[in-house]
CSV table of N, CA and C in Angstrom, one decimal:
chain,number,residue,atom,x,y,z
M,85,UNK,N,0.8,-1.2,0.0
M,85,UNK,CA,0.0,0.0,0.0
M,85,UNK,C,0.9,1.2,0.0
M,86,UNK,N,0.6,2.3,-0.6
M,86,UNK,CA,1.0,4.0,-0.4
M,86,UNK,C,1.2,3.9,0.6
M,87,UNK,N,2.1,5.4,0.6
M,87,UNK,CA,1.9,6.3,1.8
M,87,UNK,C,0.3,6.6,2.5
M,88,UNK,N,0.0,6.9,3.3
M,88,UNK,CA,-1.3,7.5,3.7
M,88,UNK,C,-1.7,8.7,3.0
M,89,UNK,N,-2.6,9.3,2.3
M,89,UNK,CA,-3.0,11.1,1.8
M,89,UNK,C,-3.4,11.2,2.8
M,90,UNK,N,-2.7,12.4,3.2
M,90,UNK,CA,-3.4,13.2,4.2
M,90,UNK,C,-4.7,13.9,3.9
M,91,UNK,N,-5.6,13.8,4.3
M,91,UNK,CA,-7.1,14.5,4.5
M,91,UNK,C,-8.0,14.1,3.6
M,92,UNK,N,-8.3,12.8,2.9
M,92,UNK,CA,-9.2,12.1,2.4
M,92,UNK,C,-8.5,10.6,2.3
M,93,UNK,N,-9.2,9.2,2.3
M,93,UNK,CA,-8.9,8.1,2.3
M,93,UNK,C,-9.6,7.6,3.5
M,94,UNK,N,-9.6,5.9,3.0
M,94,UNK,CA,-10.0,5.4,4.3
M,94,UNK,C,-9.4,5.2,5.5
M,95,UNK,N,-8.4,5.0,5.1
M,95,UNK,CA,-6.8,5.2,6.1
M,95,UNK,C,-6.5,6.0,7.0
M,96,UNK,N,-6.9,7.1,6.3
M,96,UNK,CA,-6.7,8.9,7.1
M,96,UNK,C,-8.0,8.8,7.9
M,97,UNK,N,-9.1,8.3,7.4
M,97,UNK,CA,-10.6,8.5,8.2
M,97,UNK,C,-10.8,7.8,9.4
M,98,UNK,N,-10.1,6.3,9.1
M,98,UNK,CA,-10.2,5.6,10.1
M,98,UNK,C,-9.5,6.1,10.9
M,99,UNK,N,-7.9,6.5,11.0
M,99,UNK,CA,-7.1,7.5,12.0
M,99,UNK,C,-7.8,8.3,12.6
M,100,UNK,N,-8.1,9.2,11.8
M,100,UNK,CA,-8.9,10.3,12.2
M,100,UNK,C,-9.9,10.0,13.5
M,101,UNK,N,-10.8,8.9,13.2
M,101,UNK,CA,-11.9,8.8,14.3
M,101,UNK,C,-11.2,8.4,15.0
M,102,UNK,N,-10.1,7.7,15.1
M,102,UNK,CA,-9.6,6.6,16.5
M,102,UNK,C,-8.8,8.4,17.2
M,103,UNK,N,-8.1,8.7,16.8
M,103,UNK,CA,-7.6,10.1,17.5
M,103,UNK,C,-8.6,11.0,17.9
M,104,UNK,N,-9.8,11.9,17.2
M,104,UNK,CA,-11.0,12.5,17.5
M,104,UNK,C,-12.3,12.2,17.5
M,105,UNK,N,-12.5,10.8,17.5
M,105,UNK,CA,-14.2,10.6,17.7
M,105,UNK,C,-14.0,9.5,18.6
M,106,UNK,N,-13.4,8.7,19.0
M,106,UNK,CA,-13.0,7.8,19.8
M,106,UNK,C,-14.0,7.3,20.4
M,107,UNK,N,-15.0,7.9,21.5
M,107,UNK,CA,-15.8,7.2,21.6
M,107,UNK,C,-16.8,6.8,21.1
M,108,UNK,N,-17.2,7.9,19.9
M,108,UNK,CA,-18.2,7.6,19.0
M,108,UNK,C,-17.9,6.6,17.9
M,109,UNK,N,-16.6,6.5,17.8
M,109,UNK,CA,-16.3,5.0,16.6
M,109,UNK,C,-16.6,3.8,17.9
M,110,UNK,N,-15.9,3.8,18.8
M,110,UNK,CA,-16.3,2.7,19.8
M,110,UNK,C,-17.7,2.1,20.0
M,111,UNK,N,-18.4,2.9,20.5
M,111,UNK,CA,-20.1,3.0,20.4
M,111,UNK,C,-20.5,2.4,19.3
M,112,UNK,N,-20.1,3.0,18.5
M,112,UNK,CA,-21.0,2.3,16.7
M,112,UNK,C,-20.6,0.9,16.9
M,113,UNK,N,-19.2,0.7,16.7
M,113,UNK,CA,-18.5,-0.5,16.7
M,113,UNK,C,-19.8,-1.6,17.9
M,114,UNK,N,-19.2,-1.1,19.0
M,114,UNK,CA,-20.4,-1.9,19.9
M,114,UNK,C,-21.5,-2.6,19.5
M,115,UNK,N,-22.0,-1.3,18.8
M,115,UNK,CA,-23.3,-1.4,18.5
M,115,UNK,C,-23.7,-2.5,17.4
M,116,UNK,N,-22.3,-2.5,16.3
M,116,UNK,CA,-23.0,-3.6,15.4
M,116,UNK,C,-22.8,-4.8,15.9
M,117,UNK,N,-21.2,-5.0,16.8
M,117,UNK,CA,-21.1,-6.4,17.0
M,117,UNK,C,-21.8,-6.9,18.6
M,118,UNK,N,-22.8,-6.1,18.6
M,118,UNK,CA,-23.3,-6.1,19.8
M,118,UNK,C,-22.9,-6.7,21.3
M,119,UNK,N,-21.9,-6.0,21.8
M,119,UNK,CA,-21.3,-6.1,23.1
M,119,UNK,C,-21.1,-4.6,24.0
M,120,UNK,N,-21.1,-4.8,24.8
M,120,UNK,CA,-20.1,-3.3,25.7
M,120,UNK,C,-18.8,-3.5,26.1
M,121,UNK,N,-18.3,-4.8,25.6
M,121,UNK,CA,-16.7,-5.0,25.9
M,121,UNK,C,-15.6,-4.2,25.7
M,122,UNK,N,-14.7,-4.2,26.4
M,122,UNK,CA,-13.7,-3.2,25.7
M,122,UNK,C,-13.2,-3.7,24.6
M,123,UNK,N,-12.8,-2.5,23.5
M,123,UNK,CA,-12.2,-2.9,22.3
M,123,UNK,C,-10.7,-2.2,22.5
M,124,UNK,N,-9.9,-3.3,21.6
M,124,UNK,CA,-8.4,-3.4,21.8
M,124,UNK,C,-8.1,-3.3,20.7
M,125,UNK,N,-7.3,-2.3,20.5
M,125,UNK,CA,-6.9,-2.3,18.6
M,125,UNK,C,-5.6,-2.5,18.7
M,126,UNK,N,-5.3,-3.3,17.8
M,126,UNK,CA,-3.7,-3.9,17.8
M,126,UNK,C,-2.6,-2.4,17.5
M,127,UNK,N,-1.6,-2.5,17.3
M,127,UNK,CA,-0.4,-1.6,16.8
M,127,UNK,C,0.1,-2.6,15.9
M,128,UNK,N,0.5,-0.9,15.1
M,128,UNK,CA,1.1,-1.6,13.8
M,128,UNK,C,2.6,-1.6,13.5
M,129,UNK,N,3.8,-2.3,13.5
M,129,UNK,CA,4.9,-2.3,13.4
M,129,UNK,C,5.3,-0.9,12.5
M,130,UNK,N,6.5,-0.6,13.1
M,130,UNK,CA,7.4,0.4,12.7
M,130,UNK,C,8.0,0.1,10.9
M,131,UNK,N,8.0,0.6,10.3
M,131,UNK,CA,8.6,0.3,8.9
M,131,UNK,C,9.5,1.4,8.2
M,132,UNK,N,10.8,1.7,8.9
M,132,UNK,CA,11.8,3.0,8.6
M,132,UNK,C,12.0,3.5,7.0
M,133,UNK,N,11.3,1.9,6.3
M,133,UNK,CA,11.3,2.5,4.5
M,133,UNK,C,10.5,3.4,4.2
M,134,UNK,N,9.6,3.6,4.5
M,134,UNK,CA,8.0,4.9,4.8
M,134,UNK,C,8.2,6.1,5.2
M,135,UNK,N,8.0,7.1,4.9
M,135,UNK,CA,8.3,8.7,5.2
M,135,UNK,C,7.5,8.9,6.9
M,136,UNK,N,6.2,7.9,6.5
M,136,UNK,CA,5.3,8.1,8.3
M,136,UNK,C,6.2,6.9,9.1
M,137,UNK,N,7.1,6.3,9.1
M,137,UNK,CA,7.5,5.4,9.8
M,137,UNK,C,6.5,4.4,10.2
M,138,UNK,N,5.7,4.0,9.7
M,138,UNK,CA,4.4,3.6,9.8
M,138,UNK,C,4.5,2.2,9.2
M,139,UNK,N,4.3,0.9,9.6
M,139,UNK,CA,4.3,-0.7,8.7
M,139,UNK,C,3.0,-0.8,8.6
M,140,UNK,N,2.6,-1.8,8.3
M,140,UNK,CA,0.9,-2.7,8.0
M,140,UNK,C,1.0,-3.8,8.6
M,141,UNK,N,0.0,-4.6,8.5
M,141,UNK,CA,0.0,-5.8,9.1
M,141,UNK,C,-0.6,-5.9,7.3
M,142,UNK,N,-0.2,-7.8,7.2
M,142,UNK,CA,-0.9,-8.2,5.8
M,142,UNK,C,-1.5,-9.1,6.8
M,143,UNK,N,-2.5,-10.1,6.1
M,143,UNK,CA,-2.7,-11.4,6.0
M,143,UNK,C,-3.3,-11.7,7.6
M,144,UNK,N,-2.7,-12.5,8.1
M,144,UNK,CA,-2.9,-13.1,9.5
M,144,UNK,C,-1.6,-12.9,10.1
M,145,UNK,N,-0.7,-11.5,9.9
M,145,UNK,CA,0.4,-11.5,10.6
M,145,UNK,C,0.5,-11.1,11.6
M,146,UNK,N,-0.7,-10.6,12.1
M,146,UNK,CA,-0.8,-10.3,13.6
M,146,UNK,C,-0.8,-11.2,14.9
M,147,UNK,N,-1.0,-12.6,13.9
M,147,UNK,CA,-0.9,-13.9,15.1
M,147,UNK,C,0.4,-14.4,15.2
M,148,UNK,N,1.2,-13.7,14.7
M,148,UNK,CA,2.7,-13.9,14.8
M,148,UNK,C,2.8,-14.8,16.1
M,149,UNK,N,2.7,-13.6,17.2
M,149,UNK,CA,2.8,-13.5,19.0
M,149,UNK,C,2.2,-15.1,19.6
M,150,UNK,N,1.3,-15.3,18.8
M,150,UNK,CA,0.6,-16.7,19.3
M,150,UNK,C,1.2,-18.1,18.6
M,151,UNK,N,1.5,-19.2,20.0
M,151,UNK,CA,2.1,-20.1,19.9
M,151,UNK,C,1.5,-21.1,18.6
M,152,UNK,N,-0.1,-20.5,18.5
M,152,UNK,CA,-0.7,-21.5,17.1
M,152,UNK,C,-0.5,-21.0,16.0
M,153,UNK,N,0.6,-20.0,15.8
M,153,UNK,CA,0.3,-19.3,14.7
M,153,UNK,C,0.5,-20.1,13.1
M,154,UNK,N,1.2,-21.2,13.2
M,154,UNK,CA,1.6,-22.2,12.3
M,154,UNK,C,0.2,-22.9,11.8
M,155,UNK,N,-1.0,-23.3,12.6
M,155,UNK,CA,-2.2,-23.8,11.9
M,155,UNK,C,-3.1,-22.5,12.0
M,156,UNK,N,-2.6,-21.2,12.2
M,156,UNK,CA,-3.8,-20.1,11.7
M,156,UNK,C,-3.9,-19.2,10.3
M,157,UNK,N,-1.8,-19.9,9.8
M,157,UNK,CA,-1.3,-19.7,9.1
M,157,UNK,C,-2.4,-21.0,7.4
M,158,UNK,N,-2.0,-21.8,8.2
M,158,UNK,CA,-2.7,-22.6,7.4
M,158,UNK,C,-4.2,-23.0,7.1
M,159,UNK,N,-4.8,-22.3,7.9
M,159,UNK,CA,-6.4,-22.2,8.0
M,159,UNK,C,-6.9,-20.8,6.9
M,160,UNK,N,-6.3,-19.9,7.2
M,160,UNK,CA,-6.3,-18.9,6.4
M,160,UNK,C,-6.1,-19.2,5.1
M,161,UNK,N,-4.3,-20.0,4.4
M,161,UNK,CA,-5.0,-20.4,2.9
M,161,UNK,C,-5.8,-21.4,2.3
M,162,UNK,N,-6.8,-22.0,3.2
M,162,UNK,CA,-8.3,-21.9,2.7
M,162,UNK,C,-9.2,-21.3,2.9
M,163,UNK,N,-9.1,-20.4,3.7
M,163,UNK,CA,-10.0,-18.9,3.8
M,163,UNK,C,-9.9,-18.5,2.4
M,164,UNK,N,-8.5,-18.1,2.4
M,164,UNK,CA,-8.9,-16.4,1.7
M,164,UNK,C,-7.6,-17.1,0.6
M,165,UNK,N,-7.8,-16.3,-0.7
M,165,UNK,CA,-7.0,-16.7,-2.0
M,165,UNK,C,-5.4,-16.3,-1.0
M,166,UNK,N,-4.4,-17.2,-2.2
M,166,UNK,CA,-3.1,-17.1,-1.6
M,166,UNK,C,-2.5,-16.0,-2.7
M,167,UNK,N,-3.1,-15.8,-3.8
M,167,UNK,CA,-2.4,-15.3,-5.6
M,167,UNK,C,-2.5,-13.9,-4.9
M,168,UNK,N,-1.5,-13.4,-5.8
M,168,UNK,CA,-1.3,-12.0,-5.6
M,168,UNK,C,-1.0,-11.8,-4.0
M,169,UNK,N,-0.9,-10.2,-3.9
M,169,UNK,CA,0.0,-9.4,-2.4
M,169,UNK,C,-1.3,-10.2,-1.6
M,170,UNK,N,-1.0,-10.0,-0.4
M,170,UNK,CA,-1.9,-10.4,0.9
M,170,UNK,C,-2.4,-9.4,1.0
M,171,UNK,N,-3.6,-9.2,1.5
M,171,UNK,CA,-3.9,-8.4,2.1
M,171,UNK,C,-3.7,-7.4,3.3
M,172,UNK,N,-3.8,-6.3,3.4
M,172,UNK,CA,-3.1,-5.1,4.1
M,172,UNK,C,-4.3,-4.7,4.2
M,173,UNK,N,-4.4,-4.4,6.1
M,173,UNK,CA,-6.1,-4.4,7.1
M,173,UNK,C,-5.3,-3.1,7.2
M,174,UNK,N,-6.8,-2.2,7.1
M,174,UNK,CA,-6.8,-0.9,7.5
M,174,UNK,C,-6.8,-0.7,9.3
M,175,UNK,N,-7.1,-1.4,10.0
M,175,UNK,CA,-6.9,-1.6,11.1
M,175,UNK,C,-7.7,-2.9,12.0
M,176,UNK,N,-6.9,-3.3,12.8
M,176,UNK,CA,-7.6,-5.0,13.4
M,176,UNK,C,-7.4,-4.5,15.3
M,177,UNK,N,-8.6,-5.1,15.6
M,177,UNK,CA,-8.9,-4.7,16.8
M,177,UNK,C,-9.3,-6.4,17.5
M,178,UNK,N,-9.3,-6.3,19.0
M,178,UNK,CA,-9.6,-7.3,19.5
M,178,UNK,C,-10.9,-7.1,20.2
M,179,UNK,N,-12.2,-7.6,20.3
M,179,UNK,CA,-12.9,-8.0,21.7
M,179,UNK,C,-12.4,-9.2,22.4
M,180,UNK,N,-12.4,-9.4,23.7
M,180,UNK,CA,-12.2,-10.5,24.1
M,180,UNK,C,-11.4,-11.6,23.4
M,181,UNK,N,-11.8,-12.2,23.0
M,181,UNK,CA,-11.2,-13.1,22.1
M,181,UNK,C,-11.1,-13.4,20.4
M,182,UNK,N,-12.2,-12.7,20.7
M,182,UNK,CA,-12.2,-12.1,18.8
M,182,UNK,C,-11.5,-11.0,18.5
M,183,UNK,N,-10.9,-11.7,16.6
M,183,UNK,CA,-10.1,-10.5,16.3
M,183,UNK,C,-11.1,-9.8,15.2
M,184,UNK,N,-11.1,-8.6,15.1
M,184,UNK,CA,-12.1,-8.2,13.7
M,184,UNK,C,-11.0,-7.1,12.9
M,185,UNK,N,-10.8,-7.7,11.5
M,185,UNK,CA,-10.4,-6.8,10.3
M,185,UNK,C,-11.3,-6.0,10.0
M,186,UNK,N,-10.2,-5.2,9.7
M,186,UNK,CA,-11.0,-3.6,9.3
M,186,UNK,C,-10.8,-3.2,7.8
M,187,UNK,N,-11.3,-3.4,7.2
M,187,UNK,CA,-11.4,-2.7,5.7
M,187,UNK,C,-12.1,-1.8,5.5
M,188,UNK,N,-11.5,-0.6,6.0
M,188,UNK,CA,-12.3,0.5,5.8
M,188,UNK,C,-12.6,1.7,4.3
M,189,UNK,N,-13.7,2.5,4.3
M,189,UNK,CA,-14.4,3.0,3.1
M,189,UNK,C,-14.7,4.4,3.9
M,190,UNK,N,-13.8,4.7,2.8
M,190,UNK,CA,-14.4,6.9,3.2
M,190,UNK,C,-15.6,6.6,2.4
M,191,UNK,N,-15.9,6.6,1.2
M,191,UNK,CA,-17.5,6.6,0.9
M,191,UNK,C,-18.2,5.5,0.9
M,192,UNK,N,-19.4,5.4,1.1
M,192,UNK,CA,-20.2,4.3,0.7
M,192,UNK,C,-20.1,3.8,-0.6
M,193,UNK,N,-19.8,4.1,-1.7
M,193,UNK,CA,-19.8,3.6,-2.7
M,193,UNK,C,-18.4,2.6,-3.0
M,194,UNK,N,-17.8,2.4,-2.2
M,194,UNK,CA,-16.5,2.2,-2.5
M,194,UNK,C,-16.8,0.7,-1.6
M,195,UNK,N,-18.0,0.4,-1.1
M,195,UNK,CA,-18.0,-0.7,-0.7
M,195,UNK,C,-18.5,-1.9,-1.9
M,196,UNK,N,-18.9,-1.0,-2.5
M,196,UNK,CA,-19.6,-1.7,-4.0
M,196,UNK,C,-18.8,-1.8,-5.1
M,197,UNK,N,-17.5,-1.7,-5.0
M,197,UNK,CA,-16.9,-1.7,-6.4
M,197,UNK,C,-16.4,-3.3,-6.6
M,198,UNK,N,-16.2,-3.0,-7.9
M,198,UNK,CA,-15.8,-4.2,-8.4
M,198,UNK,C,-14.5,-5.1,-7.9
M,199,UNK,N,-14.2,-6.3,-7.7
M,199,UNK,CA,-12.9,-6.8,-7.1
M,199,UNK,C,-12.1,-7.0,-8.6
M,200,UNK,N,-10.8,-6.5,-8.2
M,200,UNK,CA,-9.8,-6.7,-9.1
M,200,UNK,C,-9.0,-8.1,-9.7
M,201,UNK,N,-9.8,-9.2,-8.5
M,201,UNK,CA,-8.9,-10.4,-8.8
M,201,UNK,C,-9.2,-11.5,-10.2
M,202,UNK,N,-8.1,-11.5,-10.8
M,202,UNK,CA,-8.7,-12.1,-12.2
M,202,UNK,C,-8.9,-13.7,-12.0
M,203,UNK,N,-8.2,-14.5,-11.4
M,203,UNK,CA,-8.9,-16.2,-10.7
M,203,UNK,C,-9.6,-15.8,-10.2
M,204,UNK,N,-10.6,-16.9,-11.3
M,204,UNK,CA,-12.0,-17.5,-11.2
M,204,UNK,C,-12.5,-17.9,-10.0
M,205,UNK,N,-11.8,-19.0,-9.5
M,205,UNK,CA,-11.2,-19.8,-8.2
M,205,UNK,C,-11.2,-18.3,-6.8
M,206,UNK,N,-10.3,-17.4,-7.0
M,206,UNK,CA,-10.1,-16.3,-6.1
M,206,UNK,C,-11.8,-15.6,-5.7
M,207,UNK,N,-12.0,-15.2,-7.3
M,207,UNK,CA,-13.3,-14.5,-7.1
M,207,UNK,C,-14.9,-15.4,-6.6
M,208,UNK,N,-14.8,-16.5,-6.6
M,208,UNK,CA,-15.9,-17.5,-5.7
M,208,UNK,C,-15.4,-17.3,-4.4
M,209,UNK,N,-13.9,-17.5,-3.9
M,209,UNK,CA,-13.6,-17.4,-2.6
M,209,UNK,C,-13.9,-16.0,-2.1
M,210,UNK,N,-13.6,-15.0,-2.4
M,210,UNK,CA,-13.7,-13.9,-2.2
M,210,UNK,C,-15.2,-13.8,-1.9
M,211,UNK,N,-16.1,-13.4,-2.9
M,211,UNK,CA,-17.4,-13.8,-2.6
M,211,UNK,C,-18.4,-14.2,-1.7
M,212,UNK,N,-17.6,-15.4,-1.5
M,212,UNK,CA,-18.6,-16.3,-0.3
M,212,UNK,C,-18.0,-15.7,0.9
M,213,UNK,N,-16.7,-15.6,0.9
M,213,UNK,CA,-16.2,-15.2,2.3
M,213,UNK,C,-16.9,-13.9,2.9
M,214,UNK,N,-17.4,-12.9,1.8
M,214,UNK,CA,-17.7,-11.3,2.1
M,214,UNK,C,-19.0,-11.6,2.2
C-alpha cells in the first residue's frame, strides 16, 4: 500500500476517528457487534522504509505473537486466495477473544466496487467469504 493522503482516504478517516471521535467510533462499533466489551486495537509495526515510519500488518500477521500461529497460518489459505499481495487491514482490533479486520471505506460507494482479482477460483472465494 502507499503512503497515507493526508485529509481524504479510508486510512486517514479511520485514523482520524480513532484520535477525534473515539468514543463515538467505539459505540458504533459496539453497537453492530453487539457487546459493551472493551475494544483493543492492535499496533502496527514500525517500517523505517516509509516517510510516516508507519508498517501494515498483511494477511494473518498479527498472530505472529501466538504459539498457534503455524495452523492459523494454514487455515487462512483456505480462507482467503493465496495469488497475488496479501492483504493489508486498514486496522484490526480485538474484543475479548475475537479478532475483527478492518477494511475500511471513506465513501459508501467504495463498498460496491468491483474486485480486481482475475482467478476465477479467487473471485468464488472472495465472494462467499464477504
Amino acid at each position: 500500500m502507499a503512503e497515507m493522503a493526508i485529509g481524504y482516504g479510508s486510512e486517514y478517516q479511520l485514523l482520524r476517528y480513532l484520535g477525534h471521535h473515539r468514543r463515538f467510533l467505539f459505540q458504533k462499533i459496539k453497537d453492530v457487534i453487539h457487546t459493551q466489551e472493551e475494544i483493543e486495537w492492535i499496533d502496527y509495526p514500525v517500517d523505517e522504509k516509509r516517510l510516516s515510519m508507519d508498517g501494515e500488518l498483511k494477511g494473518v500477521e498479527c498472530f505472529k505473537v501466538l504459539p498457534c500461529y503455524k495452523s492459523i497460518c494454514e487455515a487462512w489459505k483456505m480462507f482467503w486466495p493465496q495469488r497475488g499481495n496479501s492483504h493489508n487491514w486498514d486496522g484490526i482490533f480485538k474484543v475479548g477473544n475475537t479478532w475483527y479486520f478492518v477494511e475500511a471505506k471513506a465513501r459508501l460507494y467504495e463498498a460496491f466496487q468491483y474486485c480486481e482479482a482475475k482467478d476465477t477460483d479467487s473471485l468464488k472465494k472472495n465472494n462467499k467469504r464477504l
